[in-house]
Amino acid sequence: MATEKQYRVIYHLGGEVKAVDLVKADTAKEAACNLDCGETKTFIGENNVFYKFRMEDVKMISVEKLEDDNSVGNKAFL
C-alpha cells in the first residue's frame, strides 16, 4: 500500500494567473483527477489564498510533488 504524498496542483488560468491547491494523494495523476469541465472550484489554497473559478477557464493543470521539506520534486503536466 502506497503512502500518501503531498502535491501542489497548479491551475493555470491564463496570463500569469495561477491558483495553487495543496493535495494529498498516492500519485500525481490522482492529485489532479476527478475534474469536471462544468465544475466551479472553491478552496483555500497555498498561503491561505481563497480561490473560486470555473474549470472551463483553466488553460492547463500542472502537478508538483512536494518533498518532506516542502521543496518541489517531480513535475507532471496535464
Short mmCIF file of C-alpha atoms in Angstrom, two decimals:
data_model
loop_
_atom_site.label_atom_id
_atom_site.label_comp_id
_atom_site.label_asym_id
_atom_site.label_seq_id
_atom_site.Cartn_x
_atom_site.Cartn_y
_atom_site.Cartn_z
CA MET A 1 0.00 0.00 0.00
CA ALA A 2 1.44 3.35 -1.04
CA THR A 3 1.64 6.17 1.45
CA GLU A 4 0.00 9.45 0.53
CA LYS A 5 2.30 12.21 -0.62
CA GLN A 6 1.64 15.92 -0.82
CA TYR A 7 1.28 17.57 -4.22
CA ARG A 8 0.92 21.15 -5.37
CA VAL A 9 -1.81 21.27 -8.04
CA ILE A 10 -1.45 24.42 -10.13
CA TYR A 11 -4.41 25.64 -12.19
CA HIS A 12 -3.14 27.96 -14.94
CA LEU A 13 -5.90 30.46 -15.73
CA GLY A 14 -4.17 32.44 -18.48
CA GLY A 15 -1.54 35.12 -18.46
CA GLU A 16 0.37 34.91 -15.20
CA VAL A 17 -2.72 33.97 -13.14
CA LYS A 18 -2.41 30.69 -11.23
CA ALA A 19 -4.43 29.06 -8.47
CA VAL A 20 -2.47 26.68 -6.24
CA ASP A 21 -4.02 23.89 -4.17
CA LEU A 22 -2.14 21.53 -1.85
CA VAL A 23 -3.48 17.97 -2.19
CA LYS A 24 -2.63 14.66 -0.52
CA ALA A 25 -2.70 11.70 -2.92
CA ASP A 26 -0.85 8.50 -3.81
CA THR A 27 0.19 9.71 -7.29
CA ALA A 28 0.39 12.94 -9.27
CA LYS A 29 -2.37 11.67 -11.56
CA GLU A 30 -4.63 11.01 -8.59
CA ALA A 31 -3.92 14.52 -7.23
CA ALA A 32 -5.46 16.07 -10.36
CA CYS A 33 -8.20 13.54 -11.13
CA ASN A 34 -11.99 13.90 -10.95
CA LEU A 35 -12.01 17.33 -12.55
CA ASP A 36 -15.22 18.21 -14.38
CA CYS A 37 -15.22 20.97 -17.01
CA GLY A 38 -18.51 22.39 -15.73
CA GLU A 39 -17.39 22.42 -12.11
CA THR A 40 -16.68 25.54 -10.08
CA LYS A 41 -13.61 25.05 -7.85
CA THR A 42 -13.65 26.80 -4.50
CA PHE A 43 -10.85 26.29 -2.00
CA ILE A 44 -8.37 27.97 0.31
CA GLY A 45 -5.02 27.23 -1.24
CA GLU A 46 -1.38 27.89 -0.64
CA ASN A 47 -0.64 30.86 1.64
CA ASN A 48 -4.32 30.91 2.76
CA VAL A 49 -5.49 32.49 -0.50
CA PHE A 50 -9.18 31.99 -1.37
CA TYR A 51 -9.80 30.77 -4.93
CA LYS A 52 -13.04 30.43 -6.88
CA PHE A 53 -13.08 29.78 -10.63
CA ARG A 54 -14.78 27.66 -13.27
CA MET A 55 -12.84 24.67 -14.55
CA GLU A 56 -13.72 25.72 -18.12
CA ASP A 57 -11.49 28.80 -17.55
CA VAL A 58 -8.43 26.64 -16.79
CA LYS A 59 -5.89 26.58 -19.62
CA MET A 60 -3.54 23.96 -18.15
CA ILE A 61 -3.00 21.99 -14.94
CA SER A 62 0.41 21.10 -13.59
CA VAL A 63 1.26 18.96 -10.58
CA GLU A 64 4.42 19.17 -8.47
CA LYS A 65 5.34 16.63 -5.81
CA LEU A 66 6.38 18.26 -2.55
CA GLU A 67 9.30 16.68 -0.72
CA ASP A 68 9.29 16.33 3.07
CA ASP A 69 10.98 19.72 3.41
CA ASN A 70 8.28 21.34 1.16
CA SER A 71 10.68 21.67 -1.77
CA VAL A 72 9.40 20.69 -5.21
CA GLY A 73 10.35 17.30 -6.62
CA ASN A 74 8.91 15.71 -9.76
CA LYS A 75 6.60 17.72 -12.02
CA ALA A 76 3.73 16.47 -14.16
CA PHE A 77 1.72 18.48 -16.68
CA LEU A 78 -1.82 17.61 -17.72
#
